[in-house]
mmCIF file of C-alpha atoms and ligand atoms in Angstrom:
data_model
loop_
_atom_site.group_PDB
_atom_site.id
_atom_site.type_symbol
_atom_site.label_atom_id
_atom_site.label_comp_id
_atom_site.label_asym_id
_atom_site.label_seq_id
_atom_site.Cartn_x
_atom_site.Cartn_y
_atom_site.Cartn_z
ATOM 1 C CA MET A 22 70.260 104.865 128.607
ATOM 2 C CA PHE A 23 68.149 101.765 128.977
ATOM 3 C CA PRO A 24 66.333 99.814 126.292
ATOM 4 C CA ALA A 25 62.567 99.416 126.298
ATOM 5 C CA LYS A 26 61.293 96.203 127.902
ATOM 6 C CA PHE A 27 61.845 93.015 125.945
ATOM 7 C CA THR A 28 61.869 89.281 126.541
ATOM 8 C CA TYR A 29 65.174 87.436 126.091
ATOM 9 C CA HIS A 30 65.399 84.006 124.466
ATOM 10 C CA ARG A 31 68.536 82.005 123.789
ATOM 11 C CA ALA A 32 68.466 79.686 120.777
ATOM 12 C CA ALA A 33 70.580 76.532 121.020
ATOM 13 C CA SER A 34 70.281 75.719 117.306
ATOM 14 C CA VAL A 35 69.280 77.345 114.030
ATOM 15 C CA GLN A 36 66.076 75.294 114.113
ATOM 16 C CA GLN A 37 65.244 76.701 117.534
ATOM 17 C CA ALA A 38 66.010 80.246 116.341
ATOM 18 C CA LEU A 39 63.527 79.766 113.485
ATOM 19 C CA GLU A 40 60.875 78.464 115.893
ATOM 20 C CA LEU A 41 61.408 81.437 118.205
ATOM 21 C CA LEU A 42 61.198 83.843 115.266
ATOM 22 C CA ALA A 43 57.919 82.202 114.217
ATOM 23 C CA ALA A 44 56.545 82.538 117.753
ATOM 24 C CA HIS A 45 57.484 86.196 118.339
ATOM 25 C CA ASP A 46 56.416 88.947 115.961
ATOM 26 C CA ASP A 47 58.895 91.809 115.463
ATOM 27 C CA ALA A 48 61.602 89.865 117.328
ATOM 28 C CA LYS A 49 65.262 90.677 116.657
ATOM 29 C CA LEU A 50 68.152 88.236 116.442
ATOM 30 C CA LEU A 51 71.128 89.067 118.647
ATOM 31 C CA ALA A 52 74.590 88.077 117.377
ATOM 32 C CA GLY A 53 77.512 90.186 118.656
ATOM 33 C CA GLY A 54 75.174 92.915 119.900
ATOM 34 C CA HIS A 55 77.448 95.737 118.715
ATOM 35 C CA SER A 56 74.753 97.399 116.615
ATOM 36 C CA LEU A 57 71.522 96.038 118.040
ATOM 37 C CA ILE A 58 72.244 96.893 121.691
ATOM 38 C CA PRO A 59 73.198 100.553 120.968
ATOM 39 C CA MET A 60 70.098 100.866 118.754
ATOM 40 C CA MET A 61 67.945 99.483 121.594
ATOM 41 C CA LYS A 62 69.559 101.741 124.191
ATOM 42 C CA LEU A 63 68.883 104.759 121.988
ATOM 43 C CA ARG A 64 65.350 103.369 121.514
ATOM 44 C CA LEU A 65 65.819 103.470 117.750
ATOM 45 C CA ALA A 66 64.913 99.779 117.949
ATOM 46 C CA GLN A 67 62.335 98.477 120.432
ATOM 47 C CA PRO A 68 61.893 94.786 119.675
ATOM 48 C CA PRO A 69 59.469 93.079 122.054
ATOM 49 C CA ALA A 70 61.668 89.956 121.977
ATOM 50 C CA VAL A 71 65.372 89.352 121.466
ATOM 51 C CA ILE A 72 66.569 85.948 120.257
ATOM 52 C CA ASP A 73 70.210 85.325 121.108
ATOM 53 C CA ILE A 74 71.905 83.230 118.406
ATOM 54 C CA GLY A 75 75.407 84.068 119.634
ATOM 55 C CA ARG A 76 76.244 80.566 120.888
ATOM 56 C CA ILE A 77 75.079 78.493 117.940
ATOM 57 C CA ALA A 78 78.314 76.756 116.935
ATOM 58 C CA GLU A 79 76.995 75.624 113.522
ATOM 59 C CA LEU A 80 76.762 79.295 112.439
ATOM 60 C CA SER A 81 80.475 79.957 112.968
ATOM 61 C CA GLY A 82 83.621 79.216 111.030
ATOM 62 C CA ILE A 83 85.370 79.465 107.685
ATOM 63 C CA SER A 84 85.837 76.442 105.432
ATOM 64 C CA ARG A 85 86.460 75.407 101.857
ATOM 65 C CA ASP A 86 83.295 74.392 99.994
ATOM 66 C CA ASP A 87 83.945 73.191 96.421
ATOM 67 C CA GLY A 88 85.236 76.209 94.514
ATOM 68 C CA SER A 89 84.192 78.742 97.127
ATOM 69 C CA ILE A 90 84.817 79.705 100.719
ATOM 70 C CA ARG A 91 81.996 79.263 103.207
ATOM 71 C CA ILE A 92 81.818 81.834 106.005
ATOM 72 C CA GLY A 93 79.391 81.214 108.879
ATOM 73 C CA ALA A 94 77.228 84.218 109.767
ATOM 74 C CA LEU A 95 78.495 84.282 113.357
ATOM 75 C CA THR A 96 82.167 84.470 112.358
ATOM 76 C CA CYS A 97 83.646 87.516 114.075
ATOM 77 C CA HIS A 98 85.766 90.115 112.295
ATOM 78 C CA ALA A 99 88.922 89.053 114.166
ATOM 79 C CA ASP A 100 88.550 85.496 112.850
ATOM 80 C CA LEU A 101 87.978 86.763 109.307
ATOM 81 C CA ALA A 102 91.108 88.902 109.545
ATOM 82 C CA ALA A 103 93.216 86.046 110.939
ATOM 83 C CA SER A 104 91.979 83.307 108.590
ATOM 84 C CA GLU A 105 94.808 81.819 106.542
ATOM 85 C CA LEU A 106 92.243 80.270 104.171
ATOM 86 C CA LEU A 107 90.635 83.654 103.489
ATOM 87 C CA ARG A 108 94.014 85.349 103.124
ATOM 88 C CA GLN A 109 94.930 82.786 100.474
ATOM 89 C CA GLU A 110 91.610 82.466 98.644
ATOM 90 C CA CYS A 111 89.737 85.730 99.193
ATOM 91 C CA PRO A 112 92.127 88.222 100.795
ATOM 92 C CA LEU A 113 89.824 91.204 100.206
ATOM 93 C CA ILE A 114 87.431 90.046 102.955
ATOM 94 C CA ALA A 115 90.247 89.428 105.448
ATOM 95 C CA GLU A 116 91.867 92.769 104.634
ATOM 96 C CA ALA A 117 88.600 94.666 105.121
ATOM 97 C CA ALA A 118 87.736 92.857 108.365
ATOM 98 C CA ALA A 119 91.151 93.785 109.791
ATOM 99 C CA THR A 120 90.248 97.486 109.443
ATOM 100 C CA VAL A 121 87.037 97.273 111.501
ATOM 101 C CA ALA A 122 87.240 99.583 114.530
ATOM 102 C CA ASP A 123 89.332 98.090 117.352
ATOM 103 C CA PRO A 124 90.056 94.636 118.835
ATOM 104 C CA GLN A 125 86.979 94.704 121.094
ATOM 105 C CA VAL A 126 84.631 95.342 118.176
ATOM 106 C CA ARG A 127 86.468 92.849 115.953
ATOM 107 C CA ASN A 128 86.176 90.158 118.627
ATOM 108 C CA LYS A 129 82.427 90.599 119.149
ATOM 109 C CA GLY A 130 81.013 91.906 115.859
ATOM 110 C CA THR A 131 79.998 89.246 113.338
ATOM 111 C CA ILE A 132 79.829 89.243 109.560
ATOM 112 C CA GLY A 133 76.126 88.285 109.652
ATOM 113 C CA GLY A 134 75.248 91.108 112.040
ATOM 114 C CA ASN A 135 77.368 93.535 110.059
ATOM 115 C CA ILE A 136 75.596 92.907 106.783
ATOM 116 C CA ALA A 137 72.113 92.558 108.311
ATOM 117 C CA HIS A 138 72.511 95.939 109.994
ATOM 118 C CA ALA A 139 73.789 97.412 106.687
ATOM 119 C CA ASP A 140 75.345 100.600 108.000
ATOM 120 C CA PRO A 141 76.533 102.472 104.896
ATOM 121 C CA ALA A 142 79.877 103.067 106.633
ATOM 122 C CA SER A 143 80.491 99.394 107.457
ATOM 123 C CA ASP A 144 83.556 97.766 105.947
ATOM 124 C CA LEU A 145 82.226 94.458 104.673
ATOM 125 C CA PRO A 146 79.485 95.317 102.135
ATOM 126 C CA ALA A 147 81.703 96.723 99.341
ATOM 127 C CA PRO A 148 84.271 93.866 99.464
ATOM 128 C CA LEU A 149 81.433 91.319 99.426
ATOM 129 C CA VAL A 150 79.905 92.978 96.347
ATOM 130 C CA ALA A 151 83.341 93.230 94.677
ATOM 131 C CA CYS A 152 83.992 89.515 95.360
ATOM 132 C CA ASP A 153 80.574 88.497 94.054
ATOM 133 C CA ALA A 154 79.609 86.871 97.366
ATOM 134 C CA THR A 155 76.304 85.081 97.921
ATOM 135 C CA ILE A 156 74.291 85.351 101.129
ATOM 136 C CA HIS A 157 72.428 82.238 102.275
ATOM 137 C CA LEU A 158 69.144 82.757 104.131
ATOM 138 C CA LEU A 159 66.926 80.309 105.975
ATOM 139 C CA THR A 160 63.283 80.517 107.111
ATOM 140 C CA ALA A 161 60.938 77.915 108.523
ATOM 141 C CA ASP A 162 59.682 77.464 104.931
ATOM 142 C CA GLY A 163 63.049 76.844 103.282
ATOM 143 C CA SER A 164 66.238 78.481 102.106
ATOM 144 C CA ARG A 165 67.184 81.011 99.452
ATOM 145 C CA GLU A 166 70.305 82.736 98.192
ATOM 146 C CA VAL A 167 70.802 86.416 97.425
ATOM 147 C CA VAL A 168 73.863 87.808 95.647
ATOM 148 C CA ALA A 169 75.550 90.589 97.581
ATOM 149 C CA SER A 170 74.806 93.220 94.918
ATOM 150 C CA ASP A 171 71.062 92.570 95.449
ATOM 151 C CA PHE A 172 71.261 92.157 99.231
ATOM 152 C CA PHE A 173 72.166 95.747 100.135
ATOM 153 C CA VAL A 174 69.066 97.750 99.245
ATOM 154 C CA GLY A 175 69.527 101.096 101.007
ATOM 155 C CA LEU A 176 70.298 102.846 104.275
ATOM 156 C CA LEU A 177 70.134 100.165 107.008
ATOM 157 C CA THR A 178 67.958 98.190 104.588
ATOM 158 C CA THR A 179 68.591 94.780 103.041
ATOM 159 C CA ALA A 180 66.748 92.019 101.220
ATOM 160 C CA LEU A 181 66.598 90.061 104.523
ATOM 161 C CA GLY A 182 63.040 89.110 105.539
ATOM 162 C CA GLU A 183 61.772 89.554 109.098
ATOM 163 C CA LYS A 184 61.671 85.826 109.844
ATOM 164 C CA GLU A 185 64.901 84.965 108.003
ATOM 165 C CA VAL A 186 68.268 83.978 109.446
ATOM 166 C CA ILE A 187 71.533 84.506 107.592
ATOM 167 C CA THR A 188 73.238 81.141 107.955
ATOM 168 C CA HIS A 189 76.394 81.731 105.928
ATOM 169 C CA LEU A 190 78.017 83.489 103.008
ATOM 170 C CA SER A 191 79.879 81.941 100.123
ATOM 171 C CA VAL A 192 82.666 83.741 98.348
ATOM 172 C CA PRO A 193 84.270 82.452 95.128
ATOM 173 C CA ALA A 194 87.935 81.542 95.552
ATOM 174 C CA GLN A 195 90.146 84.098 93.838
ATOM 175 C CA THR A 196 91.302 82.984 90.364
ATOM 176 C CA ILE A 197 94.964 82.916 89.306
ATOM 177 C CA GLY A 198 96.112 86.331 88.121
ATOM 178 C CA THR A 199 93.739 88.189 90.440
ATOM 179 C CA GLY A 200 94.775 90.806 92.967
ATOM 180 C CA SER A 201 92.642 92.839 95.358
ATOM 181 C CA ALA A 202 92.911 95.683 97.854
ATOM 182 C CA TYR A 203 90.769 97.439 100.477
ATOM 183 C CA LEU A 204 91.764 100.989 101.376
ATOM 184 C CA LYS A 205 89.861 102.983 103.949
ATOM 185 C CA VAL A 206 89.732 106.544 105.214
ATOM 186 C CA GLU A 207 88.208 106.025 108.627
ATOM 187 C CA HIS A 208 86.277 108.270 110.940
ATOM 188 C CA PRO A 209 88.715 109.061 113.763
ATOM 189 C CA ALA A 210 86.167 108.484 116.539
ATOM 190 C CA SER A 211 84.370 105.289 115.473
ATOM 191 C CA GLY A 212 86.689 103.756 112.906
ATOM 192 C CA TYR A 213 83.754 103.444 110.479
ATOM 193 C CA ALA A 214 84.497 104.095 106.798
ATOM 194 C CA VAL A 215 84.233 107.659 105.553
ATOM 195 C CA CYS A 216 85.373 106.070 102.316
ATOM 196 C CA GLY A 217 86.279 102.406 101.906
ATOM 197 C CA ALA A 218 87.446 101.353 98.435
ATOM 198 C CA ALA A 219 87.386 97.655 97.510
ATOM 199 C CA ALA A 220 89.108 96.767 94.236
ATOM 200 C CA ALA A 221 89.801 93.492 92.436
ATOM 201 C CA VAL A 222 91.433 92.999 89.051
ATOM 202 C CA THR A 223 92.325 89.921 87.034
ATOM 203 C CA VAL A 224 95.307 90.314 84.744
ATOM 204 C CA ARG A 225 95.978 88.308 81.555
ATOM 205 C CA GLU A 226 99.437 86.953 80.750
ATOM 206 C CA ASP A 227 100.059 89.947 78.450
ATOM 207 C CA GLY A 228 99.313 92.269 81.374
ATOM 208 C CA THR A 229 95.945 93.532 80.136
ATOM 209 C CA CYS A 230 92.822 93.499 82.268
ATOM 210 C CA ALA A 231 90.512 90.485 81.993
ATOM 211 C CA ALA A 232 88.103 91.485 84.784
ATOM 212 C CA ALA A 233 87.725 94.294 87.316
ATOM 213 C CA ALA A 234 85.522 95.356 90.207
ATOM 214 C CA LEU A 235 85.481 98.587 92.199
ATOM 215 C CA CYS A 236 83.027 99.144 95.065
ATOM 216 C CA PHE A 237 82.809 101.650 97.889
ATOM 217 C CA ASN A 238 81.548 101.896 101.455
ATOM 218 C CA GLY A 239 80.630 105.235 102.995
ATOM 219 C CA ILE A 240 79.824 107.093 99.786
ATOM 220 C CA THR A 241 76.153 106.294 99.180
ATOM 221 C CA ASP A 242 73.431 104.819 101.380
ATOM 222 C CA SER A 243 74.445 101.288 100.417
ATOM 223 C CA ALA A 244 77.548 99.808 98.780
ATOM 224 C CA LEU A 245 78.361 101.736 95.596
ATOM 225 C CA ASN A 246 79.236 99.392 92.733
ATOM 226 C CA ALA A 247 81.245 101.399 90.171
ATOM 227 C CA ARG A 248 80.355 99.111 87.249
ATOM 228 C CA ALA A 249 81.172 101.748 84.619
ATOM 229 C CA VAL A 250 84.742 102.073 85.938
ATOM 230 C CA ALA A 251 85.158 98.295 85.866
ATOM 231 C CA GLY A 252 83.756 98.149 82.331
ATOM 232 C CA ALA A 253 86.178 100.821 81.150
ATOM 233 C CA LEU A 254 89.130 98.891 82.593
ATOM 234 C CA VAL A 255 88.426 95.521 80.976
ATOM 235 C CA GLY A 256 90.748 95.115 77.996
ATOM 236 C CA SER A 257 92.893 98.083 79.036
ATOM 237 C CA SER A 258 96.618 97.987 79.782
ATOM 238 C CA LEU A 259 95.887 98.630 83.484
ATOM 239 C CA ASP A 260 98.759 101.110 83.582
ATOM 240 C CA ASP A 261 98.412 104.130 85.861
ATOM 241 C CA ASP A 262 97.028 106.335 83.077
ATOM 242 C CA ALA A 263 94.363 103.785 82.153
ATOM 243 C CA ILE A 264 93.249 103.487 85.781
ATOM 244 C CA ASP A 265 93.213 107.268 86.299
ATOM 245 C CA ALA A 266 91.203 107.773 83.089
ATOM 246 C CA ALA A 267 88.664 105.055 83.975
ATOM 247 C CA VAL A 268 88.046 106.486 87.445
ATOM 248 C CA ASP A 269 88.024 110.147 86.383
ATOM 249 C CA GLY A 270 85.796 109.432 83.406
ATOM 250 C CA HIS A 271 83.331 106.969 84.880
ATOM 251 C CA LEU A 272 83.042 107.232 88.677
ATOM 252 C CA THR A 273 79.764 108.890 89.639
ATOM 253 C CA ALA A 274 77.498 108.643 92.674
ATOM 254 C CA ASP A 275 73.866 109.687 92.873
ATOM 255 C CA ASP A 276 73.187 111.590 96.051
ATOM 256 C CA PRO A 277 76.462 110.954 97.942
ATOM 257 C CA LEU A 278 76.168 110.916 101.744
ATOM 258 C CA GLY A 279 77.145 114.089 103.580
ATOM 259 C CA ASP A 280 77.366 115.039 107.243
ATOM 260 C CA VAL A 281 79.195 117.467 109.534
ATOM 261 C CA TYR A 282 82.373 115.423 109.197
ATOM 262 C CA ALA A 283 82.515 114.935 105.414
ATOM 263 C CA SER A 284 80.341 116.488 102.717
ATOM 264 C CA GLY A 285 79.064 114.484 99.752
ATOM 265 C CA GLU A 286 81.438 116.375 97.453
ATOM 266 C CA TYR A 287 84.410 115.517 99.683
ATOM 267 C CA ARG A 288 83.400 111.839 99.911
ATOM 268 C CA LEU A 289 83.231 111.621 96.119
ATOM 269 C CA HIS A 290 86.677 113.220 95.908
ATOM 270 C CA LEU A 291 87.970 110.631 98.413
ATOM 271 C CA ALA A 292 86.368 107.850 96.367
ATOM 272 C CA LYS A 293 88.276 108.949 93.275
ATOM 273 C CA VAL A 294 91.605 109.142 95.111
ATOM 274 C CA GLN A 295 91.118 105.906 97.073
ATOM 275 C CA GLY A 296 89.575 104.086 94.106
ATOM 276 C CA LYS A 297 92.648 104.773 91.960
ATOM 277 C CA ARG A 298 95.010 103.736 94.756
ATOM 278 C CA ALA A 299 93.082 100.534 95.474
ATOM 279 C CA LEU A 300 93.003 99.559 91.782
ATOM 280 C CA LYS A 301 96.742 100.172 91.391
ATOM 281 C CA LEU A 302 97.536 98.152 94.515
ATOM 282 C CA ALA A 303 95.246 95.327 93.327
ATOM 283 C CA ARG A 304 97.001 95.361 89.921
ATOM 284 C CA ASP A 305 100.458 95.230 91.526
ATOM 285 C CA ARG A 306 99.360 92.327 93.717
ATOM 286 C CA ALA A 307 97.878 90.515 90.698
ATOM 287 C CA ARG A 308 101.169 90.871 88.828
ATOM 288 C CA GLY A 309 102.987 89.577 91.904
HETATM 289 C C1 FAD B 28 82.251 101.446 118.547
HETATM 290 C C2 FAD B 28 81.932 100.654 117.320
HETATM 291 C C3 FAD B 28 82.709 100.833 116.186
HETATM 292 C C4 FAD B 28 82.437 100.110 115.037
HETATM 293 N N1 FAD B 28 83.232 100.316 113.933
HETATM 294 C C5 FAD B 28 82.992 99.588 112.813
HETATM 295 C C6 FAD B 28 83.840 99.748 111.675
HETATM 296 O O1 FAD B 28 84.822 100.495 111.651
HETATM 297 N N2 FAD B 28 83.537 99.011 110.572
HETATM 298 C C7 FAD B 28 82.471 98.123 110.547
HETATM 299 O O2 FAD B 28 82.256 97.479 109.517
HETATM 300 N N3 FAD B 28 81.685 97.950 111.615
HETATM 301 C C8 FAD B 28 81.920 98.646 112.744
HETATM 302 N N4 FAD B 28 81.122 98.439 113.839
HETATM 303 C C9 FAD B 28 80.020 97.434 113.732
HETATM 304 C C10 FAD B 28 80.503 96.010 114.095
HETATM 305 O O3 FAD B 28 81.483 95.699 113.189
HETATM 306 C C11 FAD B 28 79.450 94.858 113.977
HETATM 307 O O4 FAD B 28 79.673 94.095 112.828
HETATM 308 C C12 FAD B 28 78.093 95.281 113.874
HETATM 309 O O5 FAD B 28 77.857 96.031 115.039
HETATM 310 C C13 FAD B 28 77.012 94.187 113.793
HETATM 311 O O6 FAD B 28 77.438 92.901 114.148
HETATM 312 P P1 FAD B 28 76.900 92.182 115.450
HETATM 313 O O7 FAD B 28 77.333 90.774 115.358
HETATM 314 O O8 FAD B 28 77.298 92.947 116.652
HETATM 315 O O9 FAD B 28 75.305 92.251 115.218
HETATM 316 P P2 FAD B 28 74.124 92.597 116.226
HETATM 317 O O10 FAD B 28 74.301 93.950 116.814
HETATM 318 O O11 FAD B 28 73.908 91.480 117.182
HETATM 319 O O12 FAD B 28 72.909 92.614 115.176
HETATM 320 C C14 FAD B 28 72.813 93.638 114.227
HETATM 321 C C15 FAD B 28 71.582 93.374 113.346
HETATM 322 O O13 FAD B 28 71.773 92.203 112.577
HETATM 323 C C16 FAD B 28 70.749 91.243 112.825
HETATM 324 N N5 FAD B 28 71.389 89.929 112.751
HETATM 325 C C17 FAD B 28 72.515 89.550 113.405
HETATM 326 N N6 FAD B 28 72.878 88.313 113.021
HETATM 327 C C18 FAD B 28 71.960 87.904 112.118
HETATM 328 C C19 FAD B 28 71.780 86.713 111.355
HETATM 329 N N7 FAD B 28 72.648 85.680 111.418
HETATM 330 N N8 FAD B 28 70.718 86.628 110.524
HETATM 331 C C20 FAD B 28 69.845 87.648 110.425
HETATM 332 N N9 FAD B 28 69.959 88.805 111.115
HETATM 333 C C21 FAD B 28 71.006 88.932 111.945
HETATM 334 C C22 FAD B 28 70.198 91.605 114.203
HETATM 335 O O14 FAD B 28 68.874 91.178 114.378
HETATM 336 C C23 FAD B 28 70.299 93.119 114.169
HETATM 337 O O15 FAD B 28 69.218 93.666 113.459
HETATM 338 C C24 FAD B 28 81.363 99.166 115.005
HETATM 339 C C25 FAD B 28 80.579 98.966 116.155
HETATM 340 C C26 FAD B 28 80.858 99.697 117.299
HETATM 341 C C27 FAD B 28 80.015 99.471 118.508
#
């Protein structure tokens, strides 16, 4: 299958990418190409112009930035998974990135492309929501920030504007007493998440729960934030019974995704099982 005709432009800098976006209506940015190229070959996307940002060095890399971790939009999944800084300060992102597909996909696919494409079965959205990440966007007119829970709007739909570039993400460094876990049931053919559970809990010195987050990939058309479960856990003992009761009593999903591989009912069942396991693993890690 061949894509429809398009013009190819390579941007040498973010500034040049913005100028090219301004000059070409309906253009698409190309990062790792692992979602855009298949979409173009299937003619689900037919951009008249493609702007390659894949070699812009300033968009890559992971660094400490005050109290948070800065992740460049072009950072590939393999680099996220291997980052010692992320493993120390925000291990949930590294753990999720390590589960993406296979080494080829992890070496080419980028975090910016992953979240801009917003496949409901992608691995990064739920951990980013659970970690309270912020997405930094740039246009020719200026910059803005969107928190991850507002960024993912629906199926393949985000808050990203047509002429905007994701420059980087910032993720708060994990506080003392916090543990996290990402557990995934993957589709055997693609590796995409049938259910990906991202959990984080902060434990007080007396062992009770000070804060919690539980989010899912693969269950609804964008990352499912189980706020009611988290709310039920805060102040609890975080023992197995408390976690089971919070998930059983409070985890719901409007209109869960269903297909020939996994029905909506089955996905919700998986979310309950994986959600409990992820919370318990996060608690054990928090307690060290
Ligand atoms: C066989 C296969 C298996 C996969 N399995 C998984 C999996 O298990 N889990 C998972 O999470 N993902 C999976 N993926 C997706 C992969 O992880 C990539 O992250 C994803 O394809 C998009 O990243 P990319 O860099 O290739 O983006 P591209 O394909 O280059 O771009 C995707 C979209 O993002 C836009 N975009 C890219 N960068 C920016 C930017 N900086 N600012 C604004 N817009 C931007 C593009 O315009 C385009 O619309 C799989 C892909 C393949 C091909």
